[in-house]
PDB file of C-alpha atoms in Angstrom:
ATOM      1  CA  GLN N1487     185.590  43.358 234.235  1.00 75.00           C
ATOM      2  CA  GLN N1488     182.138  43.046 235.763  1.00 87.00           C
ATOM      3  CA  PRO N1489     181.522  39.996 238.004  1.00 93.00           C
ATOM      4  CA  VAL N1490     178.715  37.624 237.064  1.00 95.00           C
ATOM      5  CA  GLN N1491     175.884  37.049 239.480  1.00 96.00           C
ATOM      6  CA  SER N1492     173.384  34.214 239.543  1.00 96.00           C
ATOM      7  CA  PRO N1493     170.519  33.794 239.684  1.00 97.00           C
ATOM      8  CA  GLN N1494     169.141  37.024 238.231  1.00 95.00           C
ATOM      9  CA  ALA N1495     166.052  36.776 240.366  1.00 97.00           C
ATOM     10  CA  VAL N1496     164.618  34.541 243.062  1.00 97.00           C
ATOM     11  CA  ILE N1497     161.277  34.402 244.825  1.00 97.00           C
ATOM     12  CA  LEU N1498     161.025  32.910 248.293  1.00 95.00           C
ATOM     13  CA  ARG N1499     158.439  32.309 250.945  1.00 97.00           C
ATOM     14  CA  GLU N1500     159.200  33.674 254.380  1.00 96.00           C
ATOM     15  CA  GLY N1501     161.468  31.251 256.228  1.00 96.00           C
ATOM     16  CA  GLU N1502     163.036  29.718 253.130  1.00 96.00           C
ATOM     17  CA  ASP N1503     166.743  29.824 252.311  1.00 96.00           C
ATOM     18  CA  ALA N1504     168.514  31.221 249.270  1.00 96.00           C
ATOM     19  CA  VAL N1505     172.008  31.320 247.813  1.00 97.00           C
ATOM     20  CA  ILE N1506     173.325  34.055 245.532  1.00 97.00           C
ATOM     21  CA  ASN N1507     176.534  33.487 243.632  1.00 97.00           C
ATOM     22  CA  CYS N1508     179.128  35.902 242.331  1.00 96.00           C
ATOM     23  CA  SER N1509     182.029  34.909 240.107  1.00 95.00           C
ATOM     24  CA  SER N1510     184.870  36.718 238.425  1.00 91.00           C
ATOM     25  CA  SER N1511     187.178  35.917 235.530  1.00 89.00           C
ATOM     26  CA  LYS N1512     190.013  37.694 237.321  1.00 84.00           C
ATOM     27  CA  ALA N1513     191.886  36.973 240.543  1.00 83.00           C
ATOM     28  CA  LEU N1514     190.048  38.635 243.385  1.00 83.00           C
ATOM     29  CA  TYR N1515     191.369  40.682 246.253  1.00 83.00           C
ATOM     30  CA  SER N1516     188.033  41.196 247.948  1.00 87.00           C
ATOM     31  CA  VAL N1517     184.313  40.742 247.526  1.00 91.00           C
ATOM     32  CA  HIS N1518     181.716  43.165 248.877  1.00 91.00           C
ATOM     33  CA  TRP N1519     178.016  42.497 249.252  1.00 93.00           C
ATOM     34  CA  TYR N1520     175.361  45.212 249.175  1.00 94.00           C
ATOM     35  CA  ARG N1521     171.592  45.220 249.333  1.00 95.00           C
ATOM     36  CA  GLN N1522     169.493  47.842 247.607  1.00 96.00           C
ATOM     37  CA  LYS N1523     165.786  48.319 248.184  1.00 95.00           C
ATOM     38  CA  HIS N1524     163.699  49.876 245.453  1.00 91.00           C
ATOM     39  CA  GLY N1525     164.270  53.615 245.179  1.00 90.00           C
ATOM     40  CA  GLU N1526     166.991  53.614 247.826  1.00 93.00           C
ATOM     41  CA  ALA N1527     170.778  53.610 247.887  1.00 93.00           C
ATOM     42  CA  PRO N1528     172.808  50.415 248.223  1.00 93.00           C
ATOM     43  CA  VAL N1529     173.594  49.446 251.802  1.00 93.00           C
ATOM     44  CA  PHE N1530     176.758  47.600 252.771  1.00 90.00           C
ATOM     45  CA  LEU N1531     176.284  44.090 254.165  1.00 91.00           C
ATOM     46  CA  MET N1532     179.788  42.677 254.449  1.00 88.00           C
ATOM     47  CA  ILE N1533     183.204  42.364 252.893  1.00 87.00           C
ATOM     48  CA  LEU N1534     185.291  39.260 252.440  1.00 88.00           C
ATOM     49  CA  LEU N1535     188.997  39.464 251.875  1.00 82.00           C
ATOM     50  CA  LYS N1536     191.072  36.841 250.134  1.00 74.00           C
ATOM     51  CA  GLY N1537     191.825  33.894 252.337  1.00 66.00           C
ATOM     52  CA  GLY N1538     188.572  32.010 252.067  1.00 57.00           C
ATOM     53  CA  GLU N1539     187.005  33.542 255.127  1.00 61.00           C
ATOM     54  CA  GLN N1540     183.335  33.434 255.861  1.00 60.00           C
ATOM     55  CA  LYS N1541     181.335  36.137 257.540  1.00 63.00           C
ATOM     56  CA  GLY N1542     177.867  36.584 258.899  1.00 63.00           C
ATOM     57  CA  HIS N1543     175.389  39.381 259.327  1.00 66.00           C
ATOM     58  CA  GLU N1544     172.284  38.318 261.250  1.00 71.00           C
ATOM     59  CA  LYS N1545     171.040  35.333 259.250  1.00 83.00           C
ATOM     60  CA  ILE N1546     172.974  36.380 256.169  1.00 89.00           C
ATOM     61  CA  SER N1547     176.423  34.929 255.678  1.00 90.00           C
ATOM     62  CA  ALA N1548     178.908  34.715 252.844  1.00 91.00           C
ATOM     63  CA  SER N1549     181.899  32.726 251.731  1.00 89.00           C
ATOM     64  CA  PHE N1550     184.772  33.603 249.456  1.00 88.00           C
ATOM     65  CA  ASN N1551     186.683  30.990 247.506  1.00 86.00           C
ATOM     66  CA  GLU N1552     189.745  32.785 246.214  1.00 82.00           C
ATOM     67  CA  LYS N1553     190.894  29.828 244.159  1.00 83.00           C
ATOM     68  CA  LYS N1554     187.601  29.574 242.314  1.00 84.00           C
ATOM     69  CA  GLN N1555     187.328  33.370 242.121  1.00 89.00           C
ATOM     70  CA  GLN N1556     183.829  33.301 243.473  1.00 91.00           C
ATOM     71  CA  SER N1557     181.720  34.223 246.452  1.00 92.00           C
ATOM     72  CA  SER N1558     178.337  33.074 247.662  1.00 94.00           C
ATOM     73  CA  LEU N1559     175.802  34.876 249.827  1.00 95.00           C
ATOM     74  CA  TYR N1560     173.592  32.688 252.018  1.00 94.00           C
ATOM     75  CA  LEU N1561     170.271  33.930 253.276  1.00 94.00           C
ATOM     76  CA  THR N1562     168.838  31.688 255.961  1.00 92.00           C
ATOM     77  CA  ALA N1563     165.240  31.665 257.171  1.00 93.00           C
ATOM     78  CA  SER N1564     164.456  34.664 254.993  1.00 93.00           C
ATOM     79  CA  GLN N1565     162.371  37.532 256.301  1.00 94.00           C
ATOM     80  CA  LEU N1566     160.196  39.980 254.401  1.00 95.00           C
ATOM     81  CA  SER N1567     162.806  42.667 255.070  1.00 94.00           C
ATOM     82  CA  TYR N1568     165.347  40.720 253.030  1.00 95.00           C
ATOM     83  CA  SER N1569     163.583  41.675 249.819  1.00 97.00           C
ATOM     84  CA  GLY N1570     165.678  43.818 247.515  1.00 96.00           C
ATOM     85  CA  THR N1571     168.420  43.581 244.957  1.00 96.00           C
ATOM     86  CA  TYR N1572     171.711  42.116 246.089  1.00 96.00           C
ATOM     87  CA  PHE N1573     174.906  43.235 244.440  1.00 95.00           C
ATOM     88  CA  CYS N1574     178.359  41.814 244.734  1.00 94.00           C
ATOM     89  CA  GLY N1575     181.265  44.157 244.178  1.00 92.00           C
ATOM     90  CA  THR N1576     184.685  42.794 243.418  1.00 90.00           C
ATOM     91  CA  GLU N1577     188.141  44.241 243.595  1.00 84.00           C
ATOM     92  CA  ASN N1578     191.154  42.744 241.947  1.00 77.00           C
ATOM     93  CA  LYS N1579     194.710  43.871 241.728  1.00 66.00           C
ATOM     94  CA  LEU N1580     194.625  44.178 237.960  1.00 53.00           C
ATOM     95  CA  ASP N1581     192.026  46.929 238.275  1.00 51.00           C
ATOM     96  CA  ASN N1582     194.004  48.687 240.963  1.00 53.00           C
ATOM     97  CA  ASN N1583     191.420  47.659 243.515  1.00 54.00           C
ATOM     98  CA  ASP N1584     188.618  49.560 241.774  1.00 72.00           C
ATOM     99  CA  MET N1585     185.320  47.976 242.623  1.00 78.00           C
ATOM    100  CA  ARG N1586     183.116  46.537 239.898  1.00 86.00           C
ATOM    101  CA  PHE N1587     179.547  45.537 240.632  1.00 90.00           C
ATOM    102  CA  GLY N1588     177.607  42.595 239.309  1.00 93.00           C
ATOM    103  CA  ALA N1589     174.262  43.115 237.610  1.00 93.00           C
ATOM    104  CA  GLY N1590     172.415  42.234 240.791  1.00 95.00           C
ATOM    105  CA  THR N1591     170.062  39.512 241.997  1.00 96.00           C
ATOM    106  CA  ARG N1592     166.501  40.553 242.726  1.00 96.00           C
ATOM    107  CA  LEU N1593     165.217  38.755 245.806  1.00 97.00           C
ATOM    108  CA  THR N1594     161.520  38.791 246.658  1.00 97.00           C
ATOM    109  CA  VAL N1595     160.324  37.315 249.918  1.00 97.00           C
ATOM    110  CA  LYS N1596     156.599  36.673 250.137  1.00 96.00           C
ATOM    111  CA  PRO N1597     154.535  35.996 253.273  1.00 94.00           C
TER     112      PRO N1597
ATOM    113  CA  ASP P 554     176.470  62.300 261.257  1.00 64.00           C
ATOM    114  CA  ALA P 555     174.041  63.151 258.458  1.00 81.00           C
ATOM    115  CA  GLY P 556     175.548  60.623 256.079  1.00 94.00           C
ATOM    116  CA  VAL P 557     176.525  61.332 252.502  1.00 97.00           C
ATOM    117  CA  ILE P 558     174.566  64.258 251.118  1.00 97.00           C
ATOM    118  CA  GLN P 559     173.774  64.665 247.447  1.00 97.00           C
ATOM    119  CA  SER P 560     172.047  67.466 245.607  1.00 97.00           C
ATOM    120  CA  PRO P 561     169.859  67.879 243.776  1.00 97.00           C
ATOM    121  CA  ARG P 562     167.805  64.731 244.377  1.00 97.00           C
ATOM    122  CA  HIS P 563     166.120  65.069 241.013  1.00 97.00           C
ATOM    123  CA  GLU P 564     167.253  66.917 237.911  1.00 97.00           C
ATOM    124  CA  VAL P 565     165.424  67.261 234.635  1.00 98.00           C
ATOM    125  CA  THR P 566     167.226  69.040 231.847  1.00 97.00           C
ATOM    126  CA  GLU P 567     167.225  69.349 228.106  1.00 97.00           C
ATOM    127  CA  MET P 568     169.790  67.809 225.847  1.00 97.00           C
ATOM    128  CA  GLY P 569     172.811  70.027 225.415  1.00 97.00           C
ATOM    129  CA  GLN P 570     172.552  71.686 228.803  1.00 97.00           C
ATOM    130  CA  GLU P 571     175.236  71.535 231.467  1.00 97.00           C
ATOM    131  CA  VAL P 572     174.436  69.508 234.551  1.00 98.00           C
ATOM    132  CA  THR P 573     176.274  69.670 237.875  1.00 98.00           C
ATOM    133  CA  LEU P 574     175.736  67.097 240.587  1.00 98.00           C
ATOM    134  CA  ARG P 575     177.004  67.722 244.091  1.00 98.00           C
ATOM    135  CA  CYS P 576     178.182  65.516 246.916  1.00 98.00           C
ATOM    136  CA  LYS P 577     179.217  66.055 250.509  1.00 98.00           C
ATOM    137  CA  PRO P 578     180.938  62.952 251.931  1.00 97.00           C
ATOM    138  CA  ILE P 579     180.835  61.859 255.542  1.00 96.00           C
ATOM    139  CA  SER P 580     183.211  63.979 257.569  1.00 95.00           C
ATOM    140  CA  GLY P 581     186.584  62.311 258.009  1.00 93.00           C
ATOM    141  CA  HIS P 582     186.217  59.882 255.147  1.00 94.00           C
ATOM    142  CA  ASP P 583     189.232  59.634 252.866  1.00 92.00           C
ATOM    143  CA  TYR P 584     187.661  58.122 249.781  1.00 93.00           C
ATOM    144  CA  LEU P 585     184.900  59.450 247.574  1.00 95.00           C
ATOM    145  CA  PHE P 586     183.304  57.514 244.741  1.00 94.00           C
ATOM    146  CA  TRP P 587     180.920  58.475 241.947  1.00 96.00           C
ATOM    147  CA  TYR P 588     178.678  55.755 240.507  1.00 95.00           C
ATOM    148  CA  ARG P 589     176.029  55.676 237.815  1.00 96.00           C
ATOM    149  CA  GLN P 590     173.143  53.214 237.873  1.00 95.00           C
ATOM    150  CA  THR P 591     170.892  52.319 234.952  1.00 93.00           C
ATOM    151  CA  MET P 592     168.669  49.356 234.226  1.00 88.00           C
ATOM    152  CA  MET P 593     170.770  48.421 231.220  1.00 87.00           C
ATOM    153  CA  ARG P 594     174.257  48.765 232.654  1.00 86.00           C
ATOM    154  CA  GLY P 595     173.689  48.329 236.388  1.00 88.00           C
ATOM    155  CA  LEU P 596     175.941  50.083 238.889  1.00 91.00           C
ATOM    156  CA  GLU P 597     179.087  51.496 237.306  1.00 90.00           C
ATOM    157  CA  LEU P 598     182.054  53.123 239.021  1.00 90.00           C
ATOM    158  CA  LEU P 599     182.833  56.390 237.248  1.00 93.00           C
ATOM    159  CA  ILE P 600     185.696  57.849 239.267  1.00 94.00           C
ATOM    160  CA  TYR P 601     187.064  57.836 242.767  1.00 93.00           C
ATOM    161  CA  PHE P 602     189.184  60.167 244.867  1.00 94.00           C
ATOM    162  CA  ASN P 603     191.570  59.580 247.730  1.00 92.00           C
ATOM    163  CA  ASN P 604     192.266  62.616 249.881  1.00 93.00           C
ATOM    164  CA  ASN P 605     190.778  64.869 247.187  1.00 94.00           C
ATOM    165  CA  VAL P 606     193.039  63.459 244.467  1.00 94.00           C
ATOM    166  CA  PRO P 607     191.462  61.578 241.543  1.00 93.00           C
ATOM    167  CA  ILE P 608     192.880  58.057 241.549  1.00 90.00           C
ATOM    168  CA  ASP P 609     191.125  56.420 238.639  1.00 85.00           C
ATOM    169  CA  ASP P 610     188.749  57.992 236.150  1.00 89.00           C
ATOM    170  CA  SER P 611     188.760  55.126 233.662  1.00 85.00           C
ATOM    171  CA  GLY P 612     185.048  54.635 234.252  1.00 87.00           C
ATOM    172  CA  MET P 613     184.138  58.118 233.069  1.00 92.00           C
ATOM    173  CA  PRO P 614     182.175  57.529 229.856  1.00 86.00           C
ATOM    174  CA  GLU P 615     183.668  60.301 227.759  1.00 85.00           C
ATOM    175  CA  ASP P 616     185.078  63.793 227.812  1.00 91.00           C
ATOM    176  CA  ARG P 617     181.670  65.267 228.464  1.00 95.00           C
ATOM    177  CA  PHE P 618     181.997  64.033 232.028  1.00 97.00           C
ATOM    178  CA  SER P 619     184.293  65.665 234.564  1.00 97.00           C
ATOM    179  CA  ALA P 620     184.616  65.443 238.337  1.00 97.00           C
ATOM    180  CA  LYS P 621     186.350  67.591 240.884  1.00 97.00           C
ATOM    181  CA  MET P 622     186.994  67.497 244.586  1.00 97.00           C
ATOM    182  CA  PRO P 623     188.286  70.916 245.626  1.00 96.00           C
ATOM    183  CA  ASN P 624     188.294  69.994 249.313  1.00 95.00           C
ATOM    184  CA  ALA P 625     187.583  67.103 251.660  1.00 94.00           C
ATOM    185  CA  SER P 626     183.934  68.017 252.106  1.00 95.00           C
ATOM    186  CA  PHE P 627     182.748  68.633 248.568  1.00 96.00           C
ATOM    187  CA  SER P 628     182.788  67.050 245.142  1.00 98.00           C
ATOM    188  CA  THR P 629     181.046  67.741 241.859  1.00 98.00           C
ATOM    189  CA  LEU P 630     180.262  65.661 238.795  1.00 98.00           C
ATOM    190  CA  LYS P 631     179.632  67.736 235.702  1.00 98.00           C
ATOM    191  CA  ILE P 632     178.170  66.703 232.382  1.00 97.00           C
ATOM    192  CA  GLN P 633     178.574  69.129 229.506  1.00 97.00           C
ATOM    193  CA  PRO P 634     176.786  68.868 227.165  1.00 96.00           C
ATOM    194  CA  SER P 635     174.225  66.411 228.500  1.00 97.00           C
ATOM    195  CA  GLU P 636     172.581  63.769 226.311  1.00 96.00           C
ATOM    196  CA  PRO P 637     169.463  61.606 226.795  1.00 97.00           C
ATOM    197  CA  ARG P 638     171.626  58.510 227.303  1.00 95.00           C
ATOM    198  CA  ASP P 639     173.088  60.158 230.408  1.00 97.00           C
ATOM    199  CA  SER P 640     169.743  59.680 232.144  1.00 97.00           C
ATOM    200  CA  ALA P 641     170.440  57.569 235.243  1.00 97.00           C
ATOM    201  CA  VAL P 642     170.700  57.660 239.002  1.00 97.00           C
ATOM    202  CA  TYR P 643     174.063  59.003 240.082  1.00 98.00           C
ATOM    203  CA  PHE P 644     175.333  57.925 243.473  1.00 97.00           C
ATOM    204  CA  CYS P 645     178.131  59.338 245.526  1.00 97.00           C
ATOM    205  CA  ALA P 646     179.718  57.172 248.216  1.00 95.00           C
ATOM    206  CA  SER P 647     182.466  57.680 250.770  1.00 94.00           C
ATOM    207  CA  SER P 648     184.602  55.449 252.925  1.00 91.00           C
ATOM    208  CA  LEU P 649     187.407  55.460 255.439  1.00 88.00           C
ATOM    209  CA  VAL P 650     190.798  54.135 254.438  1.00 80.00           C
ATOM    210  CA  GLY P 651     191.113  50.544 255.629  1.00 73.00           C
ATOM    211  CA  SER P 652     187.369  50.249 256.289  1.00 73.00           C
ATOM    212  CA  TYR P 653     186.233  49.064 252.834  1.00 74.00           C
ATOM    213  CA  GLU P 654     182.599  49.796 253.679  1.00 83.00           C
ATOM    214  CA  GLN P 655     181.199  52.401 251.345  1.00 89.00           C
ATOM    215  CA  TYR P 656     178.388  54.633 252.525  1.00 93.00           C
ATOM    216  CA  PHE P 657     176.140  55.692 249.680  1.00 95.00           C
ATOM    217  CA  GLY P 658     174.253  58.923 249.365  1.00 96.00           C
ATOM    218  CA  PRO P 659     170.560  58.941 248.369  1.00 95.00           C
ATOM    219  CA  GLY P 660     171.444  59.523 244.728  1.00 97.00           C
ATOM    220  CA  THR P 661     170.499  62.083 242.103  1.00 98.00           C
ATOM    221  CA  ARG P 662     167.990  60.990 239.500  1.00 97.00           C
ATOM    222  CA  LEU P 663     168.948  62.715 236.251  1.00 98.00           C
ATOM    223  CA  THR P 664     166.591  62.871 233.314  1.00 98.00           C
ATOM    224  CA  VAL P 665     167.825  64.402 230.071  1.00 98.00           C
ATOM    225  CA  THR P 666     165.087  65.050 227.520  1.00 97.00           C
TER     226      THR P 666
END
């Protein structure tokens, strides 16, 4: 079952903040976040394991609410280099920990 | 390390032809994944291996698709016969057990005419 991401796209000015959400209809074991720039391969940002932990990567952080079966990615004081498509990948025990990716959120940061 | 290596980077073939995509994972990685990415369907997991053994191939679209991993440093994804709807970017990724982070190769852009 593919997780649902929202919004589908967002446009920011440099320095603005954004939140990308990822939700699943199934109980989650872990949530992965990747960023993909146009014409390139996805690049790993972070993983969150069940337990409601929060992690950070530079000015990008994420939370994982196991009870709500959702995760959010927070981009603070966005930079031009943050532009790209962000994917969440989820693993749940029912799928034997196979990862399923959301459709992606296209983030554009303008000067 | 050179990272995950995929070949060819681009493949154009005619419908009905056999296509073989190749992947060399990062040395020492235990897991190897094959993904397909299209605008319509996004990033889909096709199959993954653990220590050269296929663990789950439920994502393989149909019998025309097959994947092998004869050793720890090489895997192939074969499509026979190919169809226009197979046109996509195919990614290979590898990871270490317990690491969770997947390292993606540059992908193979397949066009079936």
